mmCIF file of C-alpha atoms and ligand atoms in Angstrom:
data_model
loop_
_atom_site.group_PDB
_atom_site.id
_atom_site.type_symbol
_atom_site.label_atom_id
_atom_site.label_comp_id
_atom_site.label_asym_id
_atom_site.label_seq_id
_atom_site.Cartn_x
_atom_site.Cartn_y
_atom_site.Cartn_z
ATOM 1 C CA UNK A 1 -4.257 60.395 27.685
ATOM 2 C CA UNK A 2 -3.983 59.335 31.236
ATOM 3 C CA UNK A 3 -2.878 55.807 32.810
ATOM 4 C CA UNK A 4 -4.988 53.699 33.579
ATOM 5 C CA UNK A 5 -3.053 53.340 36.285
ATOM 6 C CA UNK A 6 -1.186 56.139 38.509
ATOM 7 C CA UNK A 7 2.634 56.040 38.449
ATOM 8 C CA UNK A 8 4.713 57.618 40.268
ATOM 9 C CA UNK A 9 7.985 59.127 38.314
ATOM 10 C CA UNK A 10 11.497 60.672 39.461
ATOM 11 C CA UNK A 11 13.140 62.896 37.312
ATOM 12 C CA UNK A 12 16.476 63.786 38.718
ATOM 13 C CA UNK A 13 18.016 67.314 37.582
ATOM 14 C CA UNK A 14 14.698 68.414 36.720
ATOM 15 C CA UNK A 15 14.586 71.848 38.377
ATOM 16 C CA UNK A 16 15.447 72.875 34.728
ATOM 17 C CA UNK A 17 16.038 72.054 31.210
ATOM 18 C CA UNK A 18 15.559 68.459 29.895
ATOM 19 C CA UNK A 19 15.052 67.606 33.176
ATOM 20 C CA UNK A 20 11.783 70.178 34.222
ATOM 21 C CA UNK A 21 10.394 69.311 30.383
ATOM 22 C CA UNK A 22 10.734 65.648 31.291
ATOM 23 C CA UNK A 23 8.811 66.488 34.504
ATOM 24 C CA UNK A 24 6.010 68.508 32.991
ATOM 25 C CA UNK A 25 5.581 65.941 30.482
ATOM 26 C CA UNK A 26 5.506 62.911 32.638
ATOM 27 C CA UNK A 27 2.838 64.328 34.945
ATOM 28 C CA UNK A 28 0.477 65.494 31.785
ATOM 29 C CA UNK A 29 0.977 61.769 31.011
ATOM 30 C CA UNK A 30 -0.917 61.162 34.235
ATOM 31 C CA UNK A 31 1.884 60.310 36.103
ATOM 32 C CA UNK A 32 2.461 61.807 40.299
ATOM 33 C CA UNK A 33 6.364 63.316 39.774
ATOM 34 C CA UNK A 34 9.066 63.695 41.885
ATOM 35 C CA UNK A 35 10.934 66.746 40.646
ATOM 36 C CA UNK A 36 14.771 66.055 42.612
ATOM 37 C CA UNK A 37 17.410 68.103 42.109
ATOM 38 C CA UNK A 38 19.808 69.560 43.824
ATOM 39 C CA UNK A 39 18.002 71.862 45.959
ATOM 40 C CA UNK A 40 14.649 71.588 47.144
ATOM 41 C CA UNK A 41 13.307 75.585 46.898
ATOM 42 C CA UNK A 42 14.907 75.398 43.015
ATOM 43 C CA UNK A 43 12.119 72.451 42.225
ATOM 44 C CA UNK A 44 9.150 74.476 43.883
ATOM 45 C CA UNK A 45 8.736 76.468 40.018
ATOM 46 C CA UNK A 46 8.174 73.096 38.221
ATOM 47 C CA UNK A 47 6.168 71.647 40.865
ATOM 48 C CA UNK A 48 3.731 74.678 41.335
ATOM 49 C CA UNK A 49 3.837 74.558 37.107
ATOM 50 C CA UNK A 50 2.871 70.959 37.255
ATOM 51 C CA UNK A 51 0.414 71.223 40.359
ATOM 52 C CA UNK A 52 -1.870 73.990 38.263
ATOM 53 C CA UNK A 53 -2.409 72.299 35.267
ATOM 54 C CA UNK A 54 -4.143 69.525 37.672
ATOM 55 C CA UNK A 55 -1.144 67.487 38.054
ATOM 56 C CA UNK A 56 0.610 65.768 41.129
ATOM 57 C CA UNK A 57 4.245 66.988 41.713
ATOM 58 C CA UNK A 58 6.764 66.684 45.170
ATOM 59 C CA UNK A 59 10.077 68.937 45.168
ATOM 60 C CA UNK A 60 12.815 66.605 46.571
ATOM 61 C CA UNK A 61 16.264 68.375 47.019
ATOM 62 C CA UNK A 62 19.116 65.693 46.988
ATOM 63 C CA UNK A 63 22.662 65.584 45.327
ATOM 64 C CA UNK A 64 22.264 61.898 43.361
ATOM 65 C CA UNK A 65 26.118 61.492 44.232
ATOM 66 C CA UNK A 66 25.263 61.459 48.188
ATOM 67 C CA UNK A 67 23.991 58.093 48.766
ATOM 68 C CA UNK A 68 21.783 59.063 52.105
ATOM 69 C CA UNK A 69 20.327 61.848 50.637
ATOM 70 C CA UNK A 70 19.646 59.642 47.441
ATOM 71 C CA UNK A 71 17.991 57.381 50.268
ATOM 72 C CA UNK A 72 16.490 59.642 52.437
ATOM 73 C CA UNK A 73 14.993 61.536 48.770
ATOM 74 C CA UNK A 74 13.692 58.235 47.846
ATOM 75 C CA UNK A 75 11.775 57.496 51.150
ATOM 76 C CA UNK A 76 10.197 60.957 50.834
ATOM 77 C CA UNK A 77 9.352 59.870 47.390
ATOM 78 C CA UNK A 78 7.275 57.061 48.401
ATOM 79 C CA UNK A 79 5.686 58.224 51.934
ATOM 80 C CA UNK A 80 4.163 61.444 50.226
ATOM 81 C CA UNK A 81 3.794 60.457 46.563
ATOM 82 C CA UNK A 82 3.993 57.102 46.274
ATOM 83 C CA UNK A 83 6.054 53.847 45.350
ATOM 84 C CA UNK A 84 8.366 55.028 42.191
ATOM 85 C CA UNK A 85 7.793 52.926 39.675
ATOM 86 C CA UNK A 86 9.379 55.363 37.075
ATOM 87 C CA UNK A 87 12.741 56.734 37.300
ATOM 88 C CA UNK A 88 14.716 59.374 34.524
ATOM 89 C CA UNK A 89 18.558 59.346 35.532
ATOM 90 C CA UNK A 90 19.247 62.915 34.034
ATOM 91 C CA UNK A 91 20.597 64.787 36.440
ATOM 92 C CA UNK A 92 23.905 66.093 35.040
ATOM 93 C CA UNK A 93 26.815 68.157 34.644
ATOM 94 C CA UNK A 94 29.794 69.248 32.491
ATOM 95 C CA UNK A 95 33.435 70.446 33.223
ATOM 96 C CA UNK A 96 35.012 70.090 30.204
ATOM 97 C CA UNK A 97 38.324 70.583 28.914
ATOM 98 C CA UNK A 98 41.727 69.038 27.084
ATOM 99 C CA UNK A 99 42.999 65.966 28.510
ATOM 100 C CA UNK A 100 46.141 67.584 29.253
ATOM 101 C CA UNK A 101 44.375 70.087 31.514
ATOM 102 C CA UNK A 102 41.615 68.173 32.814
ATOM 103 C CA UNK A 103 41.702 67.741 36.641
ATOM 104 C CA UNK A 104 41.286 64.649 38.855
ATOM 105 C CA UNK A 105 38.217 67.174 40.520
ATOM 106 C CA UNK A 106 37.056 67.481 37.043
ATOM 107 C CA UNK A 107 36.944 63.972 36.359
ATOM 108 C CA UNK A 108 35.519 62.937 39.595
ATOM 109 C CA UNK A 109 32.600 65.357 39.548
ATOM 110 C CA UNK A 110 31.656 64.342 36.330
ATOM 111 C CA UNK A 111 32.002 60.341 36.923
ATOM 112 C CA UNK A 112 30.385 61.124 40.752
ATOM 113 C CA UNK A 113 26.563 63.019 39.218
ATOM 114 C CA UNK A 114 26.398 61.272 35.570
ATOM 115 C CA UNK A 115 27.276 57.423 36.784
ATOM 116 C CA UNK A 116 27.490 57.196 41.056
ATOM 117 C CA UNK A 117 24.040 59.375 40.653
ATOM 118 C CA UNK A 118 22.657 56.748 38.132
ATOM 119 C CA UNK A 119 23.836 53.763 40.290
ATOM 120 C CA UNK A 120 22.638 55.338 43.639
ATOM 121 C CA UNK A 121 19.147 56.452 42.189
ATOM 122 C CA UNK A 122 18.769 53.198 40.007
ATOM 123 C CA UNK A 123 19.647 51.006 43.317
ATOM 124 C CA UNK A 124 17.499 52.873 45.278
ATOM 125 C CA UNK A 125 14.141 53.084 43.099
ATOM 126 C CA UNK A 126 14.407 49.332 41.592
ATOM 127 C CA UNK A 127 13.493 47.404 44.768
ATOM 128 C CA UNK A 128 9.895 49.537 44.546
ATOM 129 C CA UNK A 129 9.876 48.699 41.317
ATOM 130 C CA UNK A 130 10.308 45.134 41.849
ATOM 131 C CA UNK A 131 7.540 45.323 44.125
ATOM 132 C CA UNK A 132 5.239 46.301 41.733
ATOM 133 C CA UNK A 133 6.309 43.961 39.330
ATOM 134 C CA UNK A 134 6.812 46.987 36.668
ATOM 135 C CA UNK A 135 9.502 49.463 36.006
ATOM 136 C CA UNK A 136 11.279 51.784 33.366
ATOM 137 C CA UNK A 137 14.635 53.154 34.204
ATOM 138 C CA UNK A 138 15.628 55.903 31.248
ATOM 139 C CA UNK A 139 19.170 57.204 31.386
ATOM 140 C CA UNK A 140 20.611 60.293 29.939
ATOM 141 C CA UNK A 141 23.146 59.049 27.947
ATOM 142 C CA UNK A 142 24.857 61.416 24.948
ATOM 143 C CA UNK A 143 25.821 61.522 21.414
ATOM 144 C CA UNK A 144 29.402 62.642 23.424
ATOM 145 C CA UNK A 145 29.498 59.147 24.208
ATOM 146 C CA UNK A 146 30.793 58.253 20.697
ATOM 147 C CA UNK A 147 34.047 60.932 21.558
ATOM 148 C CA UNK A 148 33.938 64.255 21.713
ATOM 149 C CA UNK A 149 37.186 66.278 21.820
ATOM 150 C CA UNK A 150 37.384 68.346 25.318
ATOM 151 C CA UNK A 151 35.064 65.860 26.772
ATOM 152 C CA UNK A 152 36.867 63.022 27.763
ATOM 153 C CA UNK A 153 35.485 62.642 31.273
ATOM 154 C CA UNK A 154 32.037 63.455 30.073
ATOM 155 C CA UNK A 155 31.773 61.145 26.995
ATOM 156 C CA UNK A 156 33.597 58.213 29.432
ATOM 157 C CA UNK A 157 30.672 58.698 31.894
ATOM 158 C CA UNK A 158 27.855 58.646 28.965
ATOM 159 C CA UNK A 159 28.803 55.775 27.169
ATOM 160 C CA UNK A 160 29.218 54.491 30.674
ATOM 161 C CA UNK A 161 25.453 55.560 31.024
ATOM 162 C CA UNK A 162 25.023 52.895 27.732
ATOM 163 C CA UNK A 163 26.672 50.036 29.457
ATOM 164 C CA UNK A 164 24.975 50.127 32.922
ATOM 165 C CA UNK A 165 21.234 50.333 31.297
ATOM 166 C CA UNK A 166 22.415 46.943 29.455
ATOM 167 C CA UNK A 167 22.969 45.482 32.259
ATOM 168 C CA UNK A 168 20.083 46.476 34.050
ATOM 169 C CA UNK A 169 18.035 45.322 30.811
ATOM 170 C CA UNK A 170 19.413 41.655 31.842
ATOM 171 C CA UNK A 171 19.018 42.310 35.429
ATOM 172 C CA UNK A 172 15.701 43.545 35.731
ATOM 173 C CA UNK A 173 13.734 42.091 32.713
ATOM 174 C CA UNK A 174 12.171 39.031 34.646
ATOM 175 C CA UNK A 175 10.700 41.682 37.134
ATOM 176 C CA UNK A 176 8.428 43.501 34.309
ATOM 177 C CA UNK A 177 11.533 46.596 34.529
ATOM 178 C CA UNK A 178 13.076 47.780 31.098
ATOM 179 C CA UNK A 179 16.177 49.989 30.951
ATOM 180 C CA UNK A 180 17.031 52.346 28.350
ATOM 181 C CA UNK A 181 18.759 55.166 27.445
ATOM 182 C CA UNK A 182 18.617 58.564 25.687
ATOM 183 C CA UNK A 183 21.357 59.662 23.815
ATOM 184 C CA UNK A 184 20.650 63.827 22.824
ATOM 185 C CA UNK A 185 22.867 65.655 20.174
ATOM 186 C CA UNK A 186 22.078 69.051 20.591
ATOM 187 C CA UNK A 187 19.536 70.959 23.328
ATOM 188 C CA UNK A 188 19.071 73.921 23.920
ATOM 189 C CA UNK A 189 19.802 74.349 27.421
ATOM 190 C CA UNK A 190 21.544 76.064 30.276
ATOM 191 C CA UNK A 191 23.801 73.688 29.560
ATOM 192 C CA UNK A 192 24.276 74.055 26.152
ATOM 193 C CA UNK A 193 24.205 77.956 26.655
ATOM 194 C CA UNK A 194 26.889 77.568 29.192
ATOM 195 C CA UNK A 195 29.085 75.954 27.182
ATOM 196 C CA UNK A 196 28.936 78.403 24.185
ATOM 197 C CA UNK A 197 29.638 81.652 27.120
ATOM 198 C CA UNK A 198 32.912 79.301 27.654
ATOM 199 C CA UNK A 199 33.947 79.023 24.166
ATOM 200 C CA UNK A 200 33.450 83.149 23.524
ATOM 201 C CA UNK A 201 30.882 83.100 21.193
ATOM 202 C CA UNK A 202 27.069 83.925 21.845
ATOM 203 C CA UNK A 203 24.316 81.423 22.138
ATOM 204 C CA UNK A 204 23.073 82.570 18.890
ATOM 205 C CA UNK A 205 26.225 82.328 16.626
ATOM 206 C CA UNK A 206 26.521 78.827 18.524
ATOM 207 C CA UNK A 207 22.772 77.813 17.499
ATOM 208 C CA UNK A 208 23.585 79.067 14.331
ATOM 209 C CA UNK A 209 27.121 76.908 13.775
ATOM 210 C CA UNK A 210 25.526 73.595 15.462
ATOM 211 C CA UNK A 211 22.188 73.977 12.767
ATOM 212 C CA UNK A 212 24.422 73.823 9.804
ATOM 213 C CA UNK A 213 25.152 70.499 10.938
ATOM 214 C CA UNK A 214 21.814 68.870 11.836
ATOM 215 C CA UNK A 215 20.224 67.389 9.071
ATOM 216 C CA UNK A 216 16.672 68.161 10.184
ATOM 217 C CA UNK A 217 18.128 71.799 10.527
ATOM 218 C CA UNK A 218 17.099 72.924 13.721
ATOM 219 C CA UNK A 219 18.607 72.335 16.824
ATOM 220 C CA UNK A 220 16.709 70.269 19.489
ATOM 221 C CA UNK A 221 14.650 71.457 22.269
ATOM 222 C CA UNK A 222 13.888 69.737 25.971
ATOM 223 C CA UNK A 223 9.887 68.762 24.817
ATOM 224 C CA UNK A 224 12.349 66.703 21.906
ATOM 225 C CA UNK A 225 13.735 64.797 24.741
ATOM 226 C CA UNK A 226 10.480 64.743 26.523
ATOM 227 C CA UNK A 227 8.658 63.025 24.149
ATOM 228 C CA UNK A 228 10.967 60.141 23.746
ATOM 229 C CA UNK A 229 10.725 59.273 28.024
ATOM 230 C CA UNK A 230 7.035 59.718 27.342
ATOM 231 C CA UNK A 231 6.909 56.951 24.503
ATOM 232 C CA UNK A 232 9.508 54.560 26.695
ATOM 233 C CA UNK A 233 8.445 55.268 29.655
ATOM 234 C CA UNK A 234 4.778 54.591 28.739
ATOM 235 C CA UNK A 235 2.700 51.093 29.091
ATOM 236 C CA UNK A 236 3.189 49.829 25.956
ATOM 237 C CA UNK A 237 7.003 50.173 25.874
ATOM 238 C CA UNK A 238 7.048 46.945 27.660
ATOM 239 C CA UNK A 239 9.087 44.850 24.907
ATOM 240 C CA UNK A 240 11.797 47.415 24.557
ATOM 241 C CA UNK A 241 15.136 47.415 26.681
ATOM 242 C CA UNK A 242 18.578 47.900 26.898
ATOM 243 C CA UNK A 243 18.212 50.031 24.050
ATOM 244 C CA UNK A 244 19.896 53.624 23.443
ATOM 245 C CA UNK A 245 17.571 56.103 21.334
ATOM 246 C CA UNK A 246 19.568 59.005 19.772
ATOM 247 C CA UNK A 247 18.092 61.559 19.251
ATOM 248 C CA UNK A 248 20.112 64.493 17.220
ATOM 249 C CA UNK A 249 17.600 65.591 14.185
ATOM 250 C CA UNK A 250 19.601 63.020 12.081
ATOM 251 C CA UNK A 251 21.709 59.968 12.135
ATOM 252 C CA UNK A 252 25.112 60.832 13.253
ATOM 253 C CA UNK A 253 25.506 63.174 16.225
HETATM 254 N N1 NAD B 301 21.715 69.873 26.581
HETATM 255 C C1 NAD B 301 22.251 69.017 25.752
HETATM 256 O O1 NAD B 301 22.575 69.338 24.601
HETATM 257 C C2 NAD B 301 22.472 67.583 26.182
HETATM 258 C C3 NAD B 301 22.921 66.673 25.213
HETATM 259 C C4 NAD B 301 23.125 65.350 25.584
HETATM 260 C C5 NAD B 301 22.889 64.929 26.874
HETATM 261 N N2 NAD B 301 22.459 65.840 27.804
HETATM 262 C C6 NAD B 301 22.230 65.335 29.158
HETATM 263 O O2 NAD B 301 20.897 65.606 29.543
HETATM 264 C C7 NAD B 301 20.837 65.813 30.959
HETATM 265 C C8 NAD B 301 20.178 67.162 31.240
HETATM 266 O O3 NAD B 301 20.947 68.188 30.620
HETATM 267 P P1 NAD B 301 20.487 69.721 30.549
HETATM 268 O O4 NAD B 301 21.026 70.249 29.290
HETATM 269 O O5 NAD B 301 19.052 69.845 30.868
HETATM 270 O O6 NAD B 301 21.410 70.318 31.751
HETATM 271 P P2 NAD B 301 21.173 71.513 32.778
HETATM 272 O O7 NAD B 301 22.521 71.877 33.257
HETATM 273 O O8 NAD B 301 20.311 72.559 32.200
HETATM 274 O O9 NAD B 301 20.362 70.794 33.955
HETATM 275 C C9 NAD B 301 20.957 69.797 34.733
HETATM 276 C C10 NAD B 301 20.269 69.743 36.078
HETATM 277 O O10 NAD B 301 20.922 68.712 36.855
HETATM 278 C C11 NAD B 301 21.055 69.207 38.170
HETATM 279 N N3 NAD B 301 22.150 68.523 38.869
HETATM 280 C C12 NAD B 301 23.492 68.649 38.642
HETATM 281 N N4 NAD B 301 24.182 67.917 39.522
HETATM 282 C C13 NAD B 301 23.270 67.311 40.329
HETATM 283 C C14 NAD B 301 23.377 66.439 41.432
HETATM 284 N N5 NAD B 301 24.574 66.042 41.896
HETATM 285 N N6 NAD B 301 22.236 66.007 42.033
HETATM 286 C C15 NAD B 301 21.027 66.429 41.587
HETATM 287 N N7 NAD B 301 20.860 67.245 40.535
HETATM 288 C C16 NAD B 301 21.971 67.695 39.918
HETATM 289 C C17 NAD B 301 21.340 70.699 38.003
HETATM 290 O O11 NAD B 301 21.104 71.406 39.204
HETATM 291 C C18 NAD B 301 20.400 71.051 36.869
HETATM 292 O O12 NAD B 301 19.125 71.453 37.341
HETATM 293 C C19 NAD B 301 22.278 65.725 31.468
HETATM 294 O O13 NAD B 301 22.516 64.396 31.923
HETATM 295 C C20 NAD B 301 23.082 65.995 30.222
HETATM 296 O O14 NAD B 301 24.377 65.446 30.310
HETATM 297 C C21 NAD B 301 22.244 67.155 27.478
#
């Protein structure tokens, strides 16, 4: 069903993955999107996608750690879309490994996309919000953020990810703005696909290994993530905030 009325949406890191499924999603909701990632041409599939089955889509390239091209991305967002008054902080990435081996570079770039990229974005997109009186911010947090061996940097930034939507929850309330986050066990993604090339082992086998462990016994798919923006992001999600949603096919990631 469509809004009632039109919002405008941006969806960082959603040239693929959670991200583009988040995108696709939000515009069948009714919603114009602004599919932002890193660069522009790699949003043009997603947009076209969204832009044939009737919706309204703008590719925005823009690294969410740079904060003029989260700025300059932003005003782009609202001159040819519209004022955001939805934004999905998912743009991510991972560079896992032991503490002992894990460098300062692979600590900052995690820290600089998963929490600098939710600040940035988050600072930039709230004043619009503001505005408008109405707002959701949804975060990509993780089921890492309860400790995950070889992901100390990562699971540091996503239960980060948990504390900054609180405090945008007390921040933002009075202005009609809820924050929450997502917090995903397993997805099949890139990411997720990427991960099992680096531990030897195919995709499959990986699948395979991670479904043994997932009481619904599947793993989870991007639309799985999808659905859950859709519901908070949506009009009637207006009492809920500062709330993380797991989301793992059972209760313990
Ligand atoms: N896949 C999973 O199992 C899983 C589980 C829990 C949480 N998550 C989180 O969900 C989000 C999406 O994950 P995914 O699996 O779709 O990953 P993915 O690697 O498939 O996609 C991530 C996207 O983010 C973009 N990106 C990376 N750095 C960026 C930057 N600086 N600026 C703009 N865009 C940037 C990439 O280009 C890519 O398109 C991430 O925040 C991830 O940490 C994923």
């Amino acid at each position: 069903m469509s809004n009632p009325i039109q919002r405008v949406a941006v969806v960082t890191g959603a040239a693929r993955g959670i991200g583009a499924a988040v995108a696709r999603r939000l515009a069948a909701d009714g919603m114009g999107v602004a599919v932002l990632d890193l660069h522009e041409a790699a949003c043009q599939t997603i947009v076209e996608e969204i832009v044939a089955a009737g919706g309204r889509a703008l590719a925005v390239g823009a690294d969410v750690s740079d904060e003029a091209a989260v700025t300059r991305g932003v005003e782009r967002v609202v001159t040819e879309l519209g004022a955001p008054s939805v934004l999905v902080n998912n743009a991510g990435v991972i560079r896992d490994n032991l503490l002992f081996k894990m460098t300062v570079e692979d600590w900052d770039a995690v820290m600089n996309v998963h929490l600098r990229g939710a600040f940035l974005c988050t600072r930039a997109v709230q004043r619009h919000m503001i505005d408008q009186g109405w707002g959701r911010v949804i975060s990509l947090s993780s089921t890492s953020a309860l400790g995950n061996r070889g992901q100390a940097n990562y699971a540091a930034a996503k239960a980060g990810v948990q504390g900054f939507t609180k405090t945008l929850a007390l921040e933002l309330g009075k202005f009609g703005v809820t924050a929450n986050a997502i917090a995903p066990g397993f997805i099949e993604t890139e990411m997720t696909a990427e991960t099992a090339e680096r531990m030897g082992i195919s995709f499959e086998k990986m699948k395979e290994l991670v479904t043994a462990q997932i009481p619904v016994a599947r793993t989870g798919k991007p639309d799985d993530i999808a659905h859950a923006v859709s519901f908070l992001a949506s009009e009637g999600a207006g009492f809920i905030s500062g709330q993380v949603l797991y989301i793992a096919g059972g209760p313990r990631n």
